Structure formats: C-alpha cells, structure tokens
Amino acid sequence: MSILIGVITTLAFTLLIISAIGILRLPSALARQHAVTKAATLSLSLLILAILLHAVHMGWSSDWVVKLSLLLGFILLTLPLASHTLARSSLYEEQNR
C-alpha cells in the first residue's frame, strides 16, 4: 500500500511541475489558464486520493475520510468553475475594448 501511495504522490507532484512549466511556456493567458487548471485539478485530486489511502491504511478515524472526500468534491467542483468564469471574463474584457 505504501508503494501505491508513493506512486500516486509522485504523479501528483509531477503534474504540478508540468503545470508550472505550462505557465512559463504557453503563449496566451487563456492557454496558460486552461493547462494550469486541468493539471492542478488532477494533481490535487491525486494528492487527496493518496492521503485518503494513507488514512485508511493507517486506521485513522472515519472523520478524516469524510472530510477528505468532501474536500475532493469541493476541489473538483470549484476549480473548473472558477477557471471557466475567469476565462469568460477575460474574453468579455477582450471583446469590449
């Protein structure tokens, strides 16, 4: 189980590094935002999944599992919505110059 948790954590941090490189390399603000939001949502989800697996493996109380599950749902719901709202705002601002 520890190996699986380590692999998931490594994958999450690798995605965060790729996301940071995307910020530096992509040409436009919308392209950067798109890449970063996708990678950040996936990497944070993987990191929370690894913590959830660790919590179950170590026998933590069920409160931790519930709280981490709620946090995962909140992240999966809000990050894409916030990115979409910012992108629409940016396009609206660009069209009305």
mmCIF file of N, CA and C in Angstrom:
data_model
loop_
_atom_site.group_PDB
_atom_site.id
_atom_site.type_symbol
_atom_site.label_atom_id
_atom_site.label_comp_id
_atom_site.label_asym_id
_atom_site.label_seq_id
_atom_site.Cartn_x
_atom_site.Cartn_y
_atom_site.Cartn_z
ATOM 1 N N MET A 1 0.831 -1.195 0.000
ATOM 2 C CA MET A 1 0.000 0.000 0.000
ATOM 3 C C MET A 1 0.872 1.254 0.000
ATOM 4 N N SER A 2 1.981 1.200 0.720
ATOM 5 C CA SER A 2 2.866 2.371 0.795
ATOM 6 C C SER A 2 3.458 2.709 -0.565
ATOM 7 N N ILE A 3 3.743 1.677 -1.360
ATOM 8 C CA ILE A 3 4.293 1.917 -2.698
ATOM 9 C C ILE A 3 3.254 2.614 -3.575
ATOM 10 N N LEU A 4 2.005 2.167 -3.496
ATOM 11 C CA LEU A 4 0.930 2.792 -4.278
ATOM 12 C C LEU A 4 0.747 4.258 -3.877
ATOM 13 N N ILE A 5 0.782 4.527 -2.591
ATOM 14 C CA ILE A 5 0.649 5.900 -2.104
ATOM 15 C C ILE A 5 1.816 6.751 -2.603
ATOM 16 N N GLY A 6 3.021 6.197 -2.580
ATOM 17 C CA GLY A 6 4.191 6.913 -3.078
ATOM 18 C C GLY A 6 4.112 7.198 -4.566
ATOM 19 N N VAL A 7 3.625 6.236 -5.340
ATOM 20 C CA VAL A 7 3.480 6.433 -6.794
ATOM 21 C C VAL A 7 2.451 7.511 -7.091
ATOM 22 N N ILE A 8 1.322 7.480 -6.401
ATOM 23 C CA ILE A 8 0.274 8.487 -6.627
ATOM 24 C C ILE A 8 0.777 9.874 -6.232
ATOM 25 N N THR A 9 1.489 9.970 -5.119
ATOM 26 C CA THR A 9 2.036 11.261 -4.680
ATOM 27 C C THR A 9 3.067 11.789 -5.673
ATOM 28 N N THR A 10 3.933 10.911 -6.158
ATOM 29 C CA THR A 10 4.931 11.320 -7.149
ATOM 30 C C THR A 10 4.268 11.797 -8.424
ATOM 31 N N LEU A 11 3.233 11.093 -8.862
ATOM 32 C CA LEU A 11 2.497 11.506 -10.056
ATOM 33 C C LEU A 11 1.839 12.869 -9.858
ATOM 34 N N ALA A 12 1.293 13.101 -8.662
ATOM 35 C CA ALA A 12 0.661 14.393 -8.372
ATOM 36 C C ALA A 12 1.672 15.529 -8.442
ATOM 37 N N PHE A 13 2.837 15.340 -7.847
ATOM 38 C CA PHE A 13 3.843 16.403 -7.873
ATOM 39 C C PHE A 13 4.439 16.586 -9.267
ATOM 40 N N THR A 14 4.534 15.514 -10.038
ATOM 41 C CA THR A 14 4.997 15.633 -11.420
ATOM 42 C C THR A 14 4.021 16.477 -12.236
ATOM 43 N N LEU A 15 2.738 16.253 -12.039
ATOM 44 C CA LEU A 15 1.734 17.056 -12.748
ATOM 45 C C LEU A 15 1.803 18.524 -12.332
ATOM 46 N N LEU A 16 2.081 18.796 -11.069
ATOM 47 C CA LEU A 16 2.229 20.181 -10.634
ATOM 48 C C LEU A 16 3.443 20.845 -11.287
ATOM 49 N N ILE A 17 4.518 20.100 -11.460
ATOM 50 C CA ILE A 17 5.695 20.650 -12.133
ATOM 51 C C ILE A 17 5.394 20.916 -13.599
ATOM 52 N N ILE A 18 4.695 19.996 -14.253
ATOM 53 C CA ILE A 18 4.302 20.203 -15.647
ATOM 54 C C ILE A 18 3.402 21.428 -15.764
ATOM 55 N N SER A 19 2.531 21.604 -14.802
ATOM 56 C CA SER A 19 1.654 22.774 -14.779
ATOM 57 C C SER A 19 2.464 24.063 -14.668
ATOM 58 N N ALA A 20 3.478 24.057 -13.821
ATOM 59 C CA ALA A 20 4.325 25.242 -13.672
ATOM 60 C C ALA A 20 5.091 25.540 -14.951
ATOM 61 N N ILE A 21 5.546 24.508 -15.633
ATOM 62 C CA ILE A 21 6.228 24.712 -16.909
ATOM 63 C C ILE A 21 5.253 25.281 -17.940
ATOM 64 N N GLY A 22 4.005 24.820 -17.899
ATOM 65 C CA GLY A 22 2.985 25.337 -18.817
ATOM 66 C C GLY A 22 2.736 26.821 -18.628
ATOM 67 N N ILE A 23 2.813 27.282 -17.394
ATOM 68 C CA ILE A 23 2.642 28.722 -17.137
ATOM 69 C C ILE A 23 3.732 29.514 -17.839
ATOM 70 N N LEU A 24 4.934 28.995 -17.815
ATOM 71 C CA LEU A 24 6.065 29.709 -18.404
ATOM 72 C C LEU A 24 6.120 29.602 -19.927
ATOM 73 N N ARG A 25 5.656 28.499 -20.501
ATOM 74 C CA ARG A 25 5.880 28.248 -21.916
ATOM 75 C C ARG A 25 4.711 28.613 -22.827
ATOM 76 N N LEU A 26 3.499 28.563 -22.345
ATOM 77 C CA LEU A 26 2.351 28.792 -23.232
ATOM 78 C C LEU A 26 2.203 30.279 -23.561
ATOM 79 N N PRO A 27 1.724 30.584 -24.780
ATOM 80 C CA PRO A 27 1.762 31.968 -25.259
ATOM 81 C C PRO A 27 0.704 32.902 -24.663
ATOM 82 N N SER A 28 -0.524 32.456 -24.566
ATOM 83 C CA SER A 28 -1.582 33.380 -24.152
ATOM 84 C C SER A 28 -2.067 33.064 -22.741
ATOM 85 N N ALA A 29 -2.734 34.032 -22.172
ATOM 86 C CA ALA A 29 -3.241 33.865 -20.805
ATOM 87 C C ALA A 29 -4.304 32.769 -20.735
ATOM 88 N N LEU A 30 -5.150 32.688 -21.750
ATOM 89 C CA LEU A 30 -6.193 31.658 -21.737
ATOM 90 C C LEU A 30 -5.601 30.264 -21.878
ATOM 91 N N ALA A 31 -4.577 30.109 -22.708
ATOM 92 C CA ALA A 31 -3.926 28.804 -22.848
ATOM 93 C C ALA A 31 -3.246 28.406 -21.547
ATOM 94 N N ARG A 32 -2.587 29.354 -20.895
ATOM 95 C CA ARG A 32 -1.939 29.070 -19.606
ATOM 96 C C ARG A 32 -2.969 28.674 -18.559
ATOM 97 N N GLN A 33 -4.049 29.416 -18.521
ATOM 98 C CA GLN A 33 -5.092 29.133 -17.537
ATOM 99 C C GLN A 33 -5.707 27.753 -17.770
ATOM 100 N N HIS A 34 -5.948 27.409 -19.026
ATOM 101 C CA HIS A 34 -6.536 26.122 -19.363
ATOM 102 C C HIS A 34 -5.634 24.978 -18.902
ATOM 103 N N ALA A 35 -4.362 25.064 -19.239
ATOM 104 C CA ALA A 35 -3.423 23.998 -18.885
ATOM 105 C C ALA A 35 -3.239 23.886 -17.379
ATOM 106 N N VAL A 36 -3.119 25.010 -16.723
ATOM 107 C CA VAL A 36 -2.887 25.000 -15.280
ATOM 108 C C VAL A 36 -4.101 24.465 -14.529
ATOM 109 N N THR A 37 -5.273 24.843 -14.938
ATOM 110 C CA THR A 37 -6.477 24.377 -14.237
ATOM 111 C C THR A 37 -6.637 22.874 -14.354
ATOM 112 N N LYS A 38 -6.442 22.344 -15.549
ATOM 113 C CA LYS A 38 -6.565 20.893 -15.730
ATOM 114 C C LYS A 38 -5.525 20.150 -14.884
ATOM 115 N N ALA A 39 -4.280 20.583 -14.971
ATOM 116 C CA ALA A 39 -3.216 19.887 -14.238
ATOM 117 C C ALA A 39 -3.372 20.056 -12.730
ATOM 118 N N ALA A 40 -3.755 21.235 -12.286
ATOM 119 C CA ALA A 40 -3.900 21.464 -10.844
ATOM 120 C C ALA A 40 -5.064 20.657 -10.271
ATOM 121 N N THR A 41 -6.163 20.594 -10.998
ATOM 122 C CA THR A 41 -7.306 19.817 -10.520
ATOM 123 C C THR A 41 -6.938 18.344 -10.409
ATOM 124 N N LEU A 42 -6.290 17.819 -11.429
ATOM 125 C CA LEU A 42 -5.912 16.408 -11.394
ATOM 126 C C LEU A 42 -4.860 16.136 -10.323
ATOM 127 N N SER A 43 -3.860 16.992 -10.210
ATOM 128 C CA SER A 43 -2.797 16.733 -9.238
ATOM 129 C C SER A 43 -3.302 16.863 -7.802
ATOM 130 N N LEU A 44 -4.134 17.854 -7.524
ATOM 131 C CA LEU A 44 -4.691 17.966 -6.171
ATOM 132 C C LEU A 44 -5.611 16.794 -5.855
ATOM 133 N N SER A 45 -6.353 16.336 -6.845
ATOM 134 C CA SER A 45 -7.208 15.166 -6.642
ATOM 135 C C SER A 45 -6.380 13.926 -6.346
ATOM 136 N N LEU A 46 -5.279 13.757 -7.069
ATOM 137 C CA LEU A 46 -4.405 12.613 -6.807
ATOM 138 C C LEU A 46 -3.766 12.705 -5.429
ATOM 139 N N LEU A 47 -3.377 13.901 -5.040
ATOM 140 C CA LEU A 47 -2.771 14.072 -3.724
ATOM 141 C C LEU A 47 -3.768 13.764 -2.608
ATOM 142 N N ILE A 48 -4.991 14.220 -2.753
ATOM 143 C CA ILE A 48 -6.017 13.910 -1.754
ATOM 144 C C ILE A 48 -6.333 12.420 -1.747
ATOM 145 N N LEU A 49 -6.327 11.796 -2.929
ATOM 146 C CA LEU A 49 -6.537 10.349 -3.002
ATOM 147 C C LEU A 49 -5.427 9.605 -2.253
ATOM 148 N N ALA A 50 -4.185 10.050 -2.417
ATOM 149 C CA ALA A 50 -3.070 9.417 -1.705
ATOM 150 C C ALA A 50 -3.229 9.578 -0.190
ATOM 151 N N ILE A 51 -3.652 10.753 0.239
ATOM 152 C CA ILE A 51 -3.870 10.966 1.682
ATOM 153 C C ILE A 51 -5.021 10.103 2.182
ATOM 154 N N LEU A 52 -6.067 9.970 1.361
ATOM 155 C CA LEU A 52 -7.196 9.100 1.726
ATOM 156 C C LEU A 52 -6.731 7.654 1.881
ATOM 157 N N LEU A 53 -5.953 7.166 0.941
ATOM 158 C CA LEU A 53 -5.442 5.802 1.042
ATOM 159 C C LEU A 53 -4.573 5.628 2.276
ATOM 160 N N HIS A 54 -3.754 6.626 2.566
ATOM 161 C CA HIS A 54 -2.911 6.572 3.767
ATOM 162 C C HIS A 54 -3.771 6.553 5.032
ATOM 163 N N ALA A 55 -4.832 7.353 5.039
ATOM 164 C CA ALA A 55 -5.718 7.401 6.206
ATOM 165 C C ALA A 55 -6.392 6.060 6.440
ATOM 166 N N VAL A 56 -6.838 5.430 5.369
ATOM 167 C CA VAL A 56 -7.486 4.119 5.510
ATOM 168 C C VAL A 56 -6.467 3.069 5.938
ATOM 169 N N HIS A 57 -5.290 3.119 5.329
ATOM 170 C CA HIS A 57 -4.241 2.143 5.641
ATOM 171 C C HIS A 57 -3.763 2.252 7.096
ATOM 172 N N MET A 58 -3.672 3.477 7.600
ATOM 173 C CA MET A 58 -3.182 3.677 8.965
ATOM 174 C C MET A 58 -4.283 3.567 10.014
ATOM 175 N N GLY A 59 -5.523 3.412 9.576
ATOM 176 C CA GLY A 59 -6.624 3.228 10.514
ATOM 177 C C GLY A 59 -7.085 4.502 11.197
ATOM 178 N N TRP A 60 -6.937 5.630 10.493
ATOM 179 C CA TRP A 60 -7.427 6.890 11.057
ATOM 180 C C TRP A 60 -8.944 6.813 11.193
ATOM 181 N N SER A 61 -9.500 7.712 11.968
ATOM 182 C CA SER A 61 -10.946 7.703 12.178
ATOM 183 C C SER A 61 -11.684 8.028 10.883
ATOM 184 N N SER A 62 -12.931 7.637 10.847
ATOM 185 C CA SER A 62 -13.729 7.857 9.638
ATOM 186 C C SER A 62 -13.984 9.341 9.382
ATOM 187 N N ASP A 63 -13.788 10.181 10.397
ATOM 188 C CA ASP A 63 -13.938 11.631 10.201
ATOM 189 C C ASP A 63 -12.966 12.142 9.141
ATOM 190 N N TRP A 64 -11.741 11.615 9.157
ATOM 191 C CA TRP A 64 -10.747 12.035 8.167
ATOM 192 C C TRP A 64 -11.190 11.668 6.760
ATOM 193 N N VAL A 65 -11.718 10.473 6.604
ATOM 194 C CA VAL A 65 -12.146 10.019 5.287
ATOM 195 C C VAL A 65 -13.283 10.887 4.774
ATOM 196 N N VAL A 66 -14.222 11.204 5.636
ATOM 197 C CA VAL A 66 -15.345 12.049 5.236
ATOM 198 C C VAL A 66 -14.865 13.452 4.866
ATOM 199 N N LYS A 67 -14.009 14.031 5.688
ATOM 200 C CA LYS A 67 -13.513 15.386 5.423
ATOM 201 C C LYS A 67 -12.695 15.442 4.134
ATOM 202 N N LEU A 68 -11.833 14.458 3.919
ATOM 203 C CA LEU A 68 -11.039 14.439 2.696
ATOM 204 C C LEU A 68 -11.911 14.210 1.466
ATOM 205 N N SER A 69 -12.935 13.388 1.589
ATOM 206 C CA SER A 69 -13.862 13.163 0.472
ATOM 207 C C SER A 69 -14.623 14.441 0.133
ATOM 208 N N LEU A 70 -15.053 15.163 1.157
ATOM 209 C CA LEU A 70 -15.731 16.444 0.922
ATOM 210 C C LEU A 70 -14.787 17.461 0.288
ATOM 211 N N LEU A 71 -13.550 17.491 0.748
ATOM 212 C CA LEU A 71 -12.558 18.390 0.160
ATOM 213 C C LEU A 71 -12.318 18.055 -1.302
ATOM 214 N N LEU A 72 -12.223 16.784 -1.627
ATOM 215 C CA LEU A 72 -12.029 16.361 -3.013
ATOM 216 C C LEU A 72 -13.214 16.788 -3.876
ATOM 217 N N GLY A 73 -14.420 16.586 -3.379
ATOM 218 C CA GLY A 73 -15.603 17.023 -4.123
ATOM 219 C C GLY A 73 -15.629 18.526 -4.325
ATOM 220 N N PHE A 74 -15.249 19.276 -3.294
ATOM 221 C CA PHE A 74 -15.220 20.734 -3.386
ATOM 222 C C PHE A 74 -14.206 21.196 -4.425
ATOM 223 N N ILE A 75 -13.032 20.598 -4.432
ATOM 224 C CA ILE A 75 -11.996 20.971 -5.402
ATOM 225 C C ILE A 75 -12.441 20.629 -6.816
ATOM 226 N N LEU A 76 -12.998 19.428 -6.996
ATOM 227 C CA LEU A 76 -13.447 19.024 -8.331
ATOM 228 C C LEU A 76 -14.587 19.900 -8.842
ATOM 229 N N LEU A 77 -15.347 20.484 -7.948
ATOM 230 C CA LEU A 77 -16.456 21.343 -8.355
ATOM 231 C C LEU A 77 -16.004 22.784 -8.595
ATOM 232 N N THR A 78 -15.175 23.323 -7.723
ATOM 233 C CA THR A 78 -14.895 24.756 -7.781
ATOM 234 C C THR A 78 -13.757 25.155 -8.716
ATOM 235 N N LEU A 79 -12.702 24.369 -8.828
ATOM 236 C CA LEU A 79 -11.583 24.778 -9.684
ATOM 237 C C LEU A 79 -11.985 24.936 -11.151
ATOM 238 N N PRO A 80 -12.667 23.971 -11.757
ATOM 239 C CA PRO A 80 -13.081 24.179 -13.155
ATOM 240 C C PRO A 80 -14.082 25.323 -13.312
ATOM 241 N N LEU A 81 -14.979 25.488 -12.359
ATOM 242 C CA LEU A 81 -15.957 26.577 -12.457
ATOM 243 C C LEU A 81 -15.280 27.937 -12.344
ATOM 244 N N ALA A 82 -14.330 28.060 -11.440
ATOM 245 C CA ALA A 82 -13.609 29.323 -11.298
ATOM 246 C C ALA A 82 -12.794 29.632 -12.550
ATOM 247 N N SER A 83 -12.167 28.623 -13.124
ATOM 248 C CA SER A 83 -11.395 28.819 -14.351
ATOM 249 C C SER A 83 -12.302 29.237 -15.502
ATOM 250 N N HIS A 84 -13.445 28.609 -15.614
ATOM 251 C CA HIS A 84 -14.395 28.958 -16.676
ATOM 252 C C HIS A 84 -14.875 30.398 -16.521
ATOM 253 N N THR A 85 -15.177 30.795 -15.304
ATOM 254 C CA THR A 85 -15.634 32.159 -15.049
ATOM 255 C C THR A 85 -14.547 33.179 -15.392
ATOM 256 N N LEU A 86 -13.313 32.903 -15.014
ATOM 257 C CA LEU A 86 -12.214 33.810 -15.349
ATOM 258 C C LEU A 86 -11.983 33.882 -16.855
ATOM 259 N N ALA A 87 -12.099 32.754 -17.542
ATOM 260 C CA ALA A 87 -11.915 32.749 -18.995
ATOM 261 C C ALA A 87 -13.011 33.553 -19.685
ATOM 262 N N ARG A 88 -14.239 33.389 -19.253
ATOM 263 C CA ARG A 88 -15.343 34.164 -19.848
ATOM 264 C C ARG A 88 -15.160 35.652 -19.591
ATOM 265 N N SER A 89 -14.720 35.989 -18.389
ATOM 266 C CA SER A 89 -14.478 37.386 -18.059
ATOM 267 C C SER A 89 -13.363 37.963 -18.926
ATOM 268 N N SER A 90 -12.325 37.194 -19.146
ATOM 269 C CA SER A 90 -11.211 37.640 -19.971
ATOM 270 C C SER A 90 -11.648 37.839 -21.419
ATOM 271 N N LEU A 91 -12.438 36.924 -21.940
ATOM 272 C CA LEU A 91 -12.932 37.074 -23.320
ATOM 273 C C LEU A 91 -13.866 38.259 -23.441
ATOM 274 N N TYR A 92 -14.724 38.462 -22.459
ATOM 275 C CA TYR A 92 -15.635 39.606 -22.484
ATOM 276 C C TYR A 92 -14.854 40.903 -22.459
ATOM 277 N N GLU A 93 -13.829 40.952 -21.614
ATOM 278 C CA GLU A 93 -12.992 42.142 -21.494
ATOM 279 C C GLU A 93 -12.253 42.415 -22.806
ATOM 280 N N GLU A 94 -11.775 41.348 -23.452
ATOM 281 C CA GLU A 94 -11.037 41.486 -24.698
ATOM 282 C C GLU A 94 -11.941 41.956 -25.840
ATOM 283 N N GLN A 95 -13.173 41.489 -25.873
ATOM 284 C CA GLN A 95 -14.105 41.852 -26.949
ATOM 285 C C GLN A 95 -14.629 43.253 -26.794
ATOM 286 N N ASN A 96 -14.660 43.782 -25.601
ATOM 287 C CA ASN A 96 -15.245 45.110 -25.358
ATOM 288 C C ASN A 96 -14.192 46.187 -25.169
ATOM 289 N N ARG A 97 -13.072 46.038 -25.792
ATOM 290 C CA ARG A 97 -12.034 47.074 -25.697
ATOM 291 C C ARG A 97 -12.247 48.125 -26.717
#
